[in-house]
Coordinates of C-alpha atoms in Angstrom, one line a residue:
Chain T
X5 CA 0.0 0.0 0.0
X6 CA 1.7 3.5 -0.8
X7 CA 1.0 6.2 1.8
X8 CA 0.9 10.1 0.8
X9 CA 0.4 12.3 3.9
X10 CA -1.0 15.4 3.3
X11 CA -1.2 18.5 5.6
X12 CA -3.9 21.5 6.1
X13 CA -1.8 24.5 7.3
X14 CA -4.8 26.3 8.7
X15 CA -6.1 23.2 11.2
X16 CA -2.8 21.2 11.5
X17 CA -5.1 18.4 10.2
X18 CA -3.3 15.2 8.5
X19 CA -5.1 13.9 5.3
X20 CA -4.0 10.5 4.0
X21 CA -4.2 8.7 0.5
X22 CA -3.6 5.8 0.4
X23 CA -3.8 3.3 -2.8
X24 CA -3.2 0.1 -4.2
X25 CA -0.6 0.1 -6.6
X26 CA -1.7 -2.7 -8.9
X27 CA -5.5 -1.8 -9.2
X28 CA -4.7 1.6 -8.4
X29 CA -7.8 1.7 -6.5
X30 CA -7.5 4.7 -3.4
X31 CA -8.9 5.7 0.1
X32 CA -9.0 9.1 1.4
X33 CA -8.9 9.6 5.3
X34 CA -9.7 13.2 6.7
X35 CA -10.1 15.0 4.2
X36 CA -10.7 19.0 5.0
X37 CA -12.9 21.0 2.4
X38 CA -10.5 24.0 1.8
X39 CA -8.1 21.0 0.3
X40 CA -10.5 19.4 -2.1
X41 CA -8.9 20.3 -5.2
X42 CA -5.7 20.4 -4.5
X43 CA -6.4 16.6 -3.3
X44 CA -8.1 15.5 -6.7
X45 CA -5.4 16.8 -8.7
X46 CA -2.7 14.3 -7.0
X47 CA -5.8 11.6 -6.9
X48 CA -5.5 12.3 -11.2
X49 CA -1.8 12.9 -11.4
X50 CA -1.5 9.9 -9.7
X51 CA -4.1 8.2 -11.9
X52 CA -6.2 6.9 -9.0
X53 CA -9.8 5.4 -8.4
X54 CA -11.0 7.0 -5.3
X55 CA -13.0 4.0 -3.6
X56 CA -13.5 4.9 -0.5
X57 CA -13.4 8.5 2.2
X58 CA -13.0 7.0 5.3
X59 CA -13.8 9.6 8.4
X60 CA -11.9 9.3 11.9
X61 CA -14.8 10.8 13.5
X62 CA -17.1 13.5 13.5
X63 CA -14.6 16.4 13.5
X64 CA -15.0 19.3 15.4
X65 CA -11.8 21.6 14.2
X66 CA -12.8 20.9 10.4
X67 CA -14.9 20.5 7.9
X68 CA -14.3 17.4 5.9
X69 CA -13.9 17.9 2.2
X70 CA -16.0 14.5 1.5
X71 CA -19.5 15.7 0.5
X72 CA -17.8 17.4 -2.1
X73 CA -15.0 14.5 -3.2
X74 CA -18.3 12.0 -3.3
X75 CA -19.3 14.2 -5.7
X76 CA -16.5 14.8 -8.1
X77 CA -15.4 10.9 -8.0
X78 CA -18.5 8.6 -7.3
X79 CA -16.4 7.2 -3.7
X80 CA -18.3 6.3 -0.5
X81 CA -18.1 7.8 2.7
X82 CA -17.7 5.8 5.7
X83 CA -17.4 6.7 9.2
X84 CA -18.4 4.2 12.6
X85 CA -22.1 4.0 13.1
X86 CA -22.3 5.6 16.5
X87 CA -21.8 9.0 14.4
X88 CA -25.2 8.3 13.4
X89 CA -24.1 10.2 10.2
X90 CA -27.4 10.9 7.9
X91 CA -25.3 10.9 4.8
X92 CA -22.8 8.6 5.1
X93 CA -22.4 5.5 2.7
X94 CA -21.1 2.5 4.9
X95 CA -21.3 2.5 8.4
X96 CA -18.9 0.9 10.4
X97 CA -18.6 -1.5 13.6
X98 CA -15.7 -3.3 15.0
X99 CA -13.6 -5.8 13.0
X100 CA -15.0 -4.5 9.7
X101 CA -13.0 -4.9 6.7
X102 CA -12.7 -3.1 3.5
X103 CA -10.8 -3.5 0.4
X104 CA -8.6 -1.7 -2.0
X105 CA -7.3 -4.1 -4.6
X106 CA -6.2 -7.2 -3.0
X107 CA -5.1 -5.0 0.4
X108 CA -7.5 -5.2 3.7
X109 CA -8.6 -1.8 5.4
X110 CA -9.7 -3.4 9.0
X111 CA -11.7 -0.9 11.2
X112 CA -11.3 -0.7 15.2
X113 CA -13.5 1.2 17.0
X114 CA -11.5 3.4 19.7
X115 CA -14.1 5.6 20.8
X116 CA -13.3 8.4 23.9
X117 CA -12.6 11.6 22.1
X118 CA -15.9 11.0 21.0
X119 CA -18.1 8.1 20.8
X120 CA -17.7 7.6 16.9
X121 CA -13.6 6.8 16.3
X122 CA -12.3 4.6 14.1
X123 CA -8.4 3.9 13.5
X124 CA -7.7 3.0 9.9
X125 CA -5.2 -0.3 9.8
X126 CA -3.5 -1.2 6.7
X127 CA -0.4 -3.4 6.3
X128 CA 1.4 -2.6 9.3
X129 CA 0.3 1.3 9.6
X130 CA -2.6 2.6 11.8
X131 CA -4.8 5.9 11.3
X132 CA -5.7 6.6 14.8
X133 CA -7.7 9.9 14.4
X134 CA -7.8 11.8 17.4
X135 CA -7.5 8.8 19.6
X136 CA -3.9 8.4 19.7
X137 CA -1.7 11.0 18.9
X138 CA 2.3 11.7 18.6
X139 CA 3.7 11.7 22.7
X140 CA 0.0 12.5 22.9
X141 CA -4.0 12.3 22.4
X142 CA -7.1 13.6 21.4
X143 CA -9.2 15.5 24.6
X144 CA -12.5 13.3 26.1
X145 CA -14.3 16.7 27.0
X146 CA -17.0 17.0 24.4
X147 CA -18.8 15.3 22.0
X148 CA -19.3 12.3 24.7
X149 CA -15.7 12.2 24.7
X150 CA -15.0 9.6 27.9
X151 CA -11.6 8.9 29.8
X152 CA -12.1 5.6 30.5
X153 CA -13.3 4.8 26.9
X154 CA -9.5 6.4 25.6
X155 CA -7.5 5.2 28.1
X156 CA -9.3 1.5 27.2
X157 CA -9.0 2.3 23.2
X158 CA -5.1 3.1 23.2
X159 CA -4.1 0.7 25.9
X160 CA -6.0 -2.4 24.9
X161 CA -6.7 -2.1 21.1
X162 CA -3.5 0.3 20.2
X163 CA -0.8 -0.8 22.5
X164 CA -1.6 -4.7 21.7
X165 CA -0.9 -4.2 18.0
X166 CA 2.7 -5.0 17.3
X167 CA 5.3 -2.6 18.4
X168 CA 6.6 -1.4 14.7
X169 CA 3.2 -0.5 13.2
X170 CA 3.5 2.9 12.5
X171 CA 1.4 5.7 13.9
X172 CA -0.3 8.0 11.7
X173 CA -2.7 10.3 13.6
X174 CA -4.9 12.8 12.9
X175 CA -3.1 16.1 13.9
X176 CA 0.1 16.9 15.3
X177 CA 0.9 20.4 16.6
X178 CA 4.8 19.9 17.2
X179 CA 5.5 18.9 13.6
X180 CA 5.6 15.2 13.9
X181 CA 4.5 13.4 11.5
X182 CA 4.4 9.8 12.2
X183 CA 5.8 7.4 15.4
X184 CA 5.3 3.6 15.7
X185 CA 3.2 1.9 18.5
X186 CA 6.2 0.9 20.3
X187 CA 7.5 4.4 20.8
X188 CA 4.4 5.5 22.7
X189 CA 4.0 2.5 24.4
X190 CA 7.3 4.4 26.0
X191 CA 6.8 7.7 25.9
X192 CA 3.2 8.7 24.7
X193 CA 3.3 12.2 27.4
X194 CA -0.6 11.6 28.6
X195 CA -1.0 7.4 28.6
X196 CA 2.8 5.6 28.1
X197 CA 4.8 4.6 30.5
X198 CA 2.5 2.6 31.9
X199 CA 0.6 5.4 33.7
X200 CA -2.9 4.3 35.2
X201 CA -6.4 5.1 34.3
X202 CA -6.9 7.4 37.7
X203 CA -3.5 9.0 36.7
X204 CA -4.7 9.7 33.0
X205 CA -8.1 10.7 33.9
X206 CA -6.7 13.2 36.5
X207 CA -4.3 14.6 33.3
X208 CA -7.3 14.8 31.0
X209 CA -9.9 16.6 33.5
X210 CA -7.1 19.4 34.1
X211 CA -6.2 20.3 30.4
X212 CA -8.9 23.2 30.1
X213 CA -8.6 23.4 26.5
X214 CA -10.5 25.9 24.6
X215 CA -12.8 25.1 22.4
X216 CA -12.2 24.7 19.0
X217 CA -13.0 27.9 17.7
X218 CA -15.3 26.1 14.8
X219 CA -17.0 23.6 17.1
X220 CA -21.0 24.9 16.6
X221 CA -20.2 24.6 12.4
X222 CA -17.9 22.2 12.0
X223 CA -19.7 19.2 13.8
X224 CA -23.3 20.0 12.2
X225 CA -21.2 20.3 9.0
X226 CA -19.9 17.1 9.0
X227 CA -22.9 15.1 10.3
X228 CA -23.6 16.4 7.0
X229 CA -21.1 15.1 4.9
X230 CA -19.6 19.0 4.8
X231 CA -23.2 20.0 3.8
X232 CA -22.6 18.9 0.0
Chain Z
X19 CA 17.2 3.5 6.5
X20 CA 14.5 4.8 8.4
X21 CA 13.2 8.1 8.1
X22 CA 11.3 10.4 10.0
X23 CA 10.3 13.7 9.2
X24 CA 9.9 16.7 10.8
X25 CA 8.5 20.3 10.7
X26 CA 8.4 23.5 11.6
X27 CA 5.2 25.7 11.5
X28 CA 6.9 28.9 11.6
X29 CA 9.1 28.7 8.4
X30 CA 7.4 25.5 6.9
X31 CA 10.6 24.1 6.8
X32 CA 11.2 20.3 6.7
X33 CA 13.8 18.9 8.9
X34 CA 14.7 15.3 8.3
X35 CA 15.9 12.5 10.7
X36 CA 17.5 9.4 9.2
X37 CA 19.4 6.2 10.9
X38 CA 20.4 2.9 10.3
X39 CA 18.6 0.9 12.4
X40 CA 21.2 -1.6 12.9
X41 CA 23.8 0.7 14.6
X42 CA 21.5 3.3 15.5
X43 CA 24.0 6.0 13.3
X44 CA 21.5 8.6 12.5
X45 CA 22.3 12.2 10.6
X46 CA 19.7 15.3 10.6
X47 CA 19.2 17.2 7.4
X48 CA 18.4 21.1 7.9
X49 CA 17.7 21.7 11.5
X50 CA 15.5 24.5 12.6
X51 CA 17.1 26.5 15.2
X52 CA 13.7 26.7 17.4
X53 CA 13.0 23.0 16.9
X54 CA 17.0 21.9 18.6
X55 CA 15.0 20.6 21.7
X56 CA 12.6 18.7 20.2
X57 CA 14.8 17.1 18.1
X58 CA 17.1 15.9 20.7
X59 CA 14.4 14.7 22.9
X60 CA 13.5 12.4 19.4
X61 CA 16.4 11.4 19.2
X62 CA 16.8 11.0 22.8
X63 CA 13.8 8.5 22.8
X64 CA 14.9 6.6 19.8
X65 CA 18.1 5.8 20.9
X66 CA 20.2 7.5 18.4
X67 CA 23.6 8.7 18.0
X68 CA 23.5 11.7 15.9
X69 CA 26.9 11.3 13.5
X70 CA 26.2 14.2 11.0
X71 CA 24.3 17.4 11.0
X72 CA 23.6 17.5 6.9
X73 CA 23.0 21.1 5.4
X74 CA 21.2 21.3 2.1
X75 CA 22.7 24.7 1.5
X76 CA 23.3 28.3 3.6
X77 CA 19.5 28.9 4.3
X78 CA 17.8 32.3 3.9
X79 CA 14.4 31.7 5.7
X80 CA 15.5 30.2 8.9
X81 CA 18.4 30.0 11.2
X82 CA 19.9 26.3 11.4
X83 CA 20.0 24.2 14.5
X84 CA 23.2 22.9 13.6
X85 CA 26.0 24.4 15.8
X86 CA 23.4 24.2 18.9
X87 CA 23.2 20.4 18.0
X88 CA 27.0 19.6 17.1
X89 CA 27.1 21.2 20.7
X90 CA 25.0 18.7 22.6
X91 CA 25.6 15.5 20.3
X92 CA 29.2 15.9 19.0
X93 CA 28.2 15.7 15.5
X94 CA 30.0 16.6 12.4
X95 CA 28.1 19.6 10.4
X96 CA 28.1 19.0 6.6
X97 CA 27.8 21.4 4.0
X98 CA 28.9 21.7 0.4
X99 CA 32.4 24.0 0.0
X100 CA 31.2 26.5 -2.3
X101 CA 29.4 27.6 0.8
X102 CA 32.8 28.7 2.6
X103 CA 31.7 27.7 5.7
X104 CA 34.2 28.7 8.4
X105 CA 32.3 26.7 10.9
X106 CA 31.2 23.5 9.1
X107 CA 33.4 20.3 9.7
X108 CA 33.1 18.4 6.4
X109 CA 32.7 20.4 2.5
X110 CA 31.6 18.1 0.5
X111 CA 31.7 17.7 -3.6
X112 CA 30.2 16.0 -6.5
X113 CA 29.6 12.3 -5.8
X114 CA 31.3 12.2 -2.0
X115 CA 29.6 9.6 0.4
X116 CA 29.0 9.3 3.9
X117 CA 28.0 6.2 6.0
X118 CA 25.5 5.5 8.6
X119 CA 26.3 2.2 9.7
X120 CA 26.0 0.2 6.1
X121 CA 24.0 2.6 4.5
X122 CA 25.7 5.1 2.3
X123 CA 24.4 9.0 1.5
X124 CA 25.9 10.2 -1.7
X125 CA 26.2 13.6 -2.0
X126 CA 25.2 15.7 -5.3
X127 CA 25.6 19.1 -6.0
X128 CA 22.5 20.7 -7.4
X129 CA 23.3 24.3 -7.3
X130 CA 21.2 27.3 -9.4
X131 CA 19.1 28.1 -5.7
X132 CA 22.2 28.9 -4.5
X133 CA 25.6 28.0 -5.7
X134 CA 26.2 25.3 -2.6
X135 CA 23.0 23.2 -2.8
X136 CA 23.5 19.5 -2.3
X137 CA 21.1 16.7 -2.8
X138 CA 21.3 14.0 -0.2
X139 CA 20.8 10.3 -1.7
X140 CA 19.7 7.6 0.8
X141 CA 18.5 4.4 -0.6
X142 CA 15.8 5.8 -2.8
X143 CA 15.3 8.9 -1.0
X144 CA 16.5 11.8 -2.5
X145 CA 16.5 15.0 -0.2
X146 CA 16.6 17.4 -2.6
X147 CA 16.6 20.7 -0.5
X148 CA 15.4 23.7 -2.1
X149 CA 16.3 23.1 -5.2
X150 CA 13.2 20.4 -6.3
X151 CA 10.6 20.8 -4.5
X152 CA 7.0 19.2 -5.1
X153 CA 5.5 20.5 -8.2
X154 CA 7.6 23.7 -7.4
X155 CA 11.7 24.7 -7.1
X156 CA 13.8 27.0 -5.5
X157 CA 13.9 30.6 -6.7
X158 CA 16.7 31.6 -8.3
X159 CA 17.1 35.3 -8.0
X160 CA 19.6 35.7 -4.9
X161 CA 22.5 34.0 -2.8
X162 CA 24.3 33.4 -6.3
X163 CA 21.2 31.7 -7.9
X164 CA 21.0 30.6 -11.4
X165 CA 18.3 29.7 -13.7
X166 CA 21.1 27.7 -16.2
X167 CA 22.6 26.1 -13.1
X168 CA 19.0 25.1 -11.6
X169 CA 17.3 23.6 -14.8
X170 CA 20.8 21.5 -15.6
X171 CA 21.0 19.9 -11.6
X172 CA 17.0 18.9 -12.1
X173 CA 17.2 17.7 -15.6
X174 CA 20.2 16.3 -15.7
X175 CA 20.9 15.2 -12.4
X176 CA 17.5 14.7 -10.2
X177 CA 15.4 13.8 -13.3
X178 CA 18.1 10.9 -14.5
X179 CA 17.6 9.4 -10.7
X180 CA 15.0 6.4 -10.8
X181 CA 11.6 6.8 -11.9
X182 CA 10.6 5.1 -8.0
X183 CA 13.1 7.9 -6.4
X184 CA 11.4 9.6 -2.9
X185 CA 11.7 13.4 -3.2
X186 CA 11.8 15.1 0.3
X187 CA 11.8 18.6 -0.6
X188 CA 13.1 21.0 1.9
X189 CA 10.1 23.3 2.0
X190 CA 6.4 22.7 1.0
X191 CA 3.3 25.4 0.9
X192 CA 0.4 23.2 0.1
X193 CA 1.1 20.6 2.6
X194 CA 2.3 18.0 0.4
X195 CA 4.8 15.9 2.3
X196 CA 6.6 13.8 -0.4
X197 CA 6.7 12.8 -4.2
X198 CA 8.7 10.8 -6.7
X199 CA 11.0 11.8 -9.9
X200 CA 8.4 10.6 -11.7
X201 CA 6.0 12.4 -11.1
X202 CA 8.3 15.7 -10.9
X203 CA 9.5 14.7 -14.4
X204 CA 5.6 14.4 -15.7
X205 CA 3.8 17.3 -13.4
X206 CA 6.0 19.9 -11.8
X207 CA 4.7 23.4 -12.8
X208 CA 8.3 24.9 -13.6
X209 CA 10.2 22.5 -14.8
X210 CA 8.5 18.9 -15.7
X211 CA 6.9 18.0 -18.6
X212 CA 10.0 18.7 -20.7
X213 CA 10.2 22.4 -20.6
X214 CA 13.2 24.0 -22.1
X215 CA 15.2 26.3 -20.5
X216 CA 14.0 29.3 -21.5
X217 CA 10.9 28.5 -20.6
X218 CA 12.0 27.9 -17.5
X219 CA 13.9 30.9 -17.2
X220 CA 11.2 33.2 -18.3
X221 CA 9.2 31.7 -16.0
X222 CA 11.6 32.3 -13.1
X223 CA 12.2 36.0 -14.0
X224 CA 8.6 36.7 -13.6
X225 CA 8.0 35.3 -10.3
X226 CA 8.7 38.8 -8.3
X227 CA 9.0 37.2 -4.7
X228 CA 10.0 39.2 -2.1
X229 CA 13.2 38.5 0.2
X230 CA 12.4 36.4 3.0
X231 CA 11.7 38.2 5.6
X232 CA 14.9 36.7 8.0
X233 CA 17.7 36.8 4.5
X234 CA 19.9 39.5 6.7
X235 CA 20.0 37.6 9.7
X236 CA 19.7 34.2 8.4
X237 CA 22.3 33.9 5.5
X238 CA 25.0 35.5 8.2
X239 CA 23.9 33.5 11.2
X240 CA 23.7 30.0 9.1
X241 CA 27.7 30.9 7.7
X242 CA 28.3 30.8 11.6
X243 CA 26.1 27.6 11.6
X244 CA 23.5 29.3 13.8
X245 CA 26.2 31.5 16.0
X246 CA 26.5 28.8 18.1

């Protein structure tokens, strides 16, 4: 599977394609609406079948760009069912599998930033959203975000898989751009190192983030596909 | 090799780490002078031992991290000699190769940014600095820049590299993080799709850029390899 990440200056959001080099059938993951066109002119340089826009989650710092790619290449959306998403194509539960070529997209649910996220596994690489980040991870404080539901996501769904499969998340905000399951295992800042679920959930209820200054459009938005 | 890269927000600069994961060797191409600490902490947690400090050429836009690190890790800083470095610790030329471990980088000289760019070739990877970057190149109007000089090192010394080549450009602005010689060859707006030079060169004379906005501290601070 060949792995393109791409970057949206103006979120710090991480869009993926990734394709099949023998069908040249693609997936899109993330995609962010200000980025559509500059993503279908690599999908055509690159002479790619868009099968598939696979959502994280519902985003709340975003609006996805996948109304508007469904439209322009005939893909389907998919996203986990708890997002109860009205427009989505294919709604997803644990364990599902999807294809590109002869390559396997398998879906595991690892809700706790919200209730609806999926990380993305594909030959030894994992998409993990906003769940698990770079020496870090998404916040449980909205969007029935839950600390136990994380800290059970990362440490017994992510941390089992094996220690080289590399990390590709959702955002970084250091300029990271990828780490491997092993590494935070070690030295994930919020959940490595062995830290407990009362010391993680103490961590995450003291962050007082903001929020997201687009919260109250993006997430209607995107329930609607980025309203396209 | 493995290959992680880095970047920073302020200067959308790309900062590579590479190392041979059998001895652990590792060499960092273009440090940002505000990202030394993070680095190190990377390499820190990886395990590393940072061997060479590789410069692409004497940067305009940022200030390098490069004598901070040499202080902290005792690496060697690299440039190429037409740069005159006074404070670099190898000047390389044409076709000159360094080792990580096993793993070789040849070095190529792909001047017309600037009269010292160097290409860095790692097993398929090609960091080409500012000189190719992803449907885009360096400018060509200061720090001894040449059009002449910059269309012969991309079309007759990046664009004769394998089809499958990686390019890791030293800068992107529309959040692309990667491409290949082929599809340089076939897309790239200046120079691909087997445009001559004067093409190119009008072209470049009409691009009107301003200076970066750091040239008069940066060019003078990176010939003293940060002040450091």
């Amino acid at each position: 599977m060949k792995i393109r990440q791409l970057f949206d200056y103006d979120t710090w959001t991480y869009t993926y394609l990734i394709w099949d080099e023998a069908t040249k059938e693609a997936a899109i993951i993330d995609t962010v609406i200000e980025q559509v066109e500059r993503d279908l002119q690599l999908v055509t340089e690159l002479g790619l079948t868009v099968k598939y826009l696979l959502e994280t989650h519902v985003h709340a710092d975003h609006i996805t760009g996948a109304g508007s790619l469904r439209k322009k290449t005939g893909a389907q959306i998919v996203i986990h069912k708890n997002s109860n998403s009205p427009c989505a194509d294919i709604l997803t539960s644990e364990n599902d599998v999807l294809t590109l070529g002869k390559q396997e997209i398998r879906i595991l649910h690892t809700p706790g930033h919200t209730d609806n996220d999926s990380t993305y596994l594909i030959e030894g690489a994992a998409f993990t959203g906003d769940a698990l980040l770079i020496r870090d991870c998404g916040r449980t404080d909205f969007q029935l975000g839950s600390n136990e539901a994380l800290y059970h996501s990362i440490t017994q769904k992510l941390f089992t898989l094996p220690n080289n499969t590399l990390v590709f998340p959702g955002h970084d905000y250091k300029g990271f751009n990828q780490s491997t399951i092993a590494e935070e295992k070690a030295f994930n800042t919020r959940i490595g190192a062995g830290k407990s679920l009362d010391e993680f959930s103490i961590l995450m209820d003291n962050l007082n983030l903001p929020n997201p200054k687009r919260i109250h459009i993006a997430v209607p938005s995107n329930l609607k596909c980025g309203n396209v």
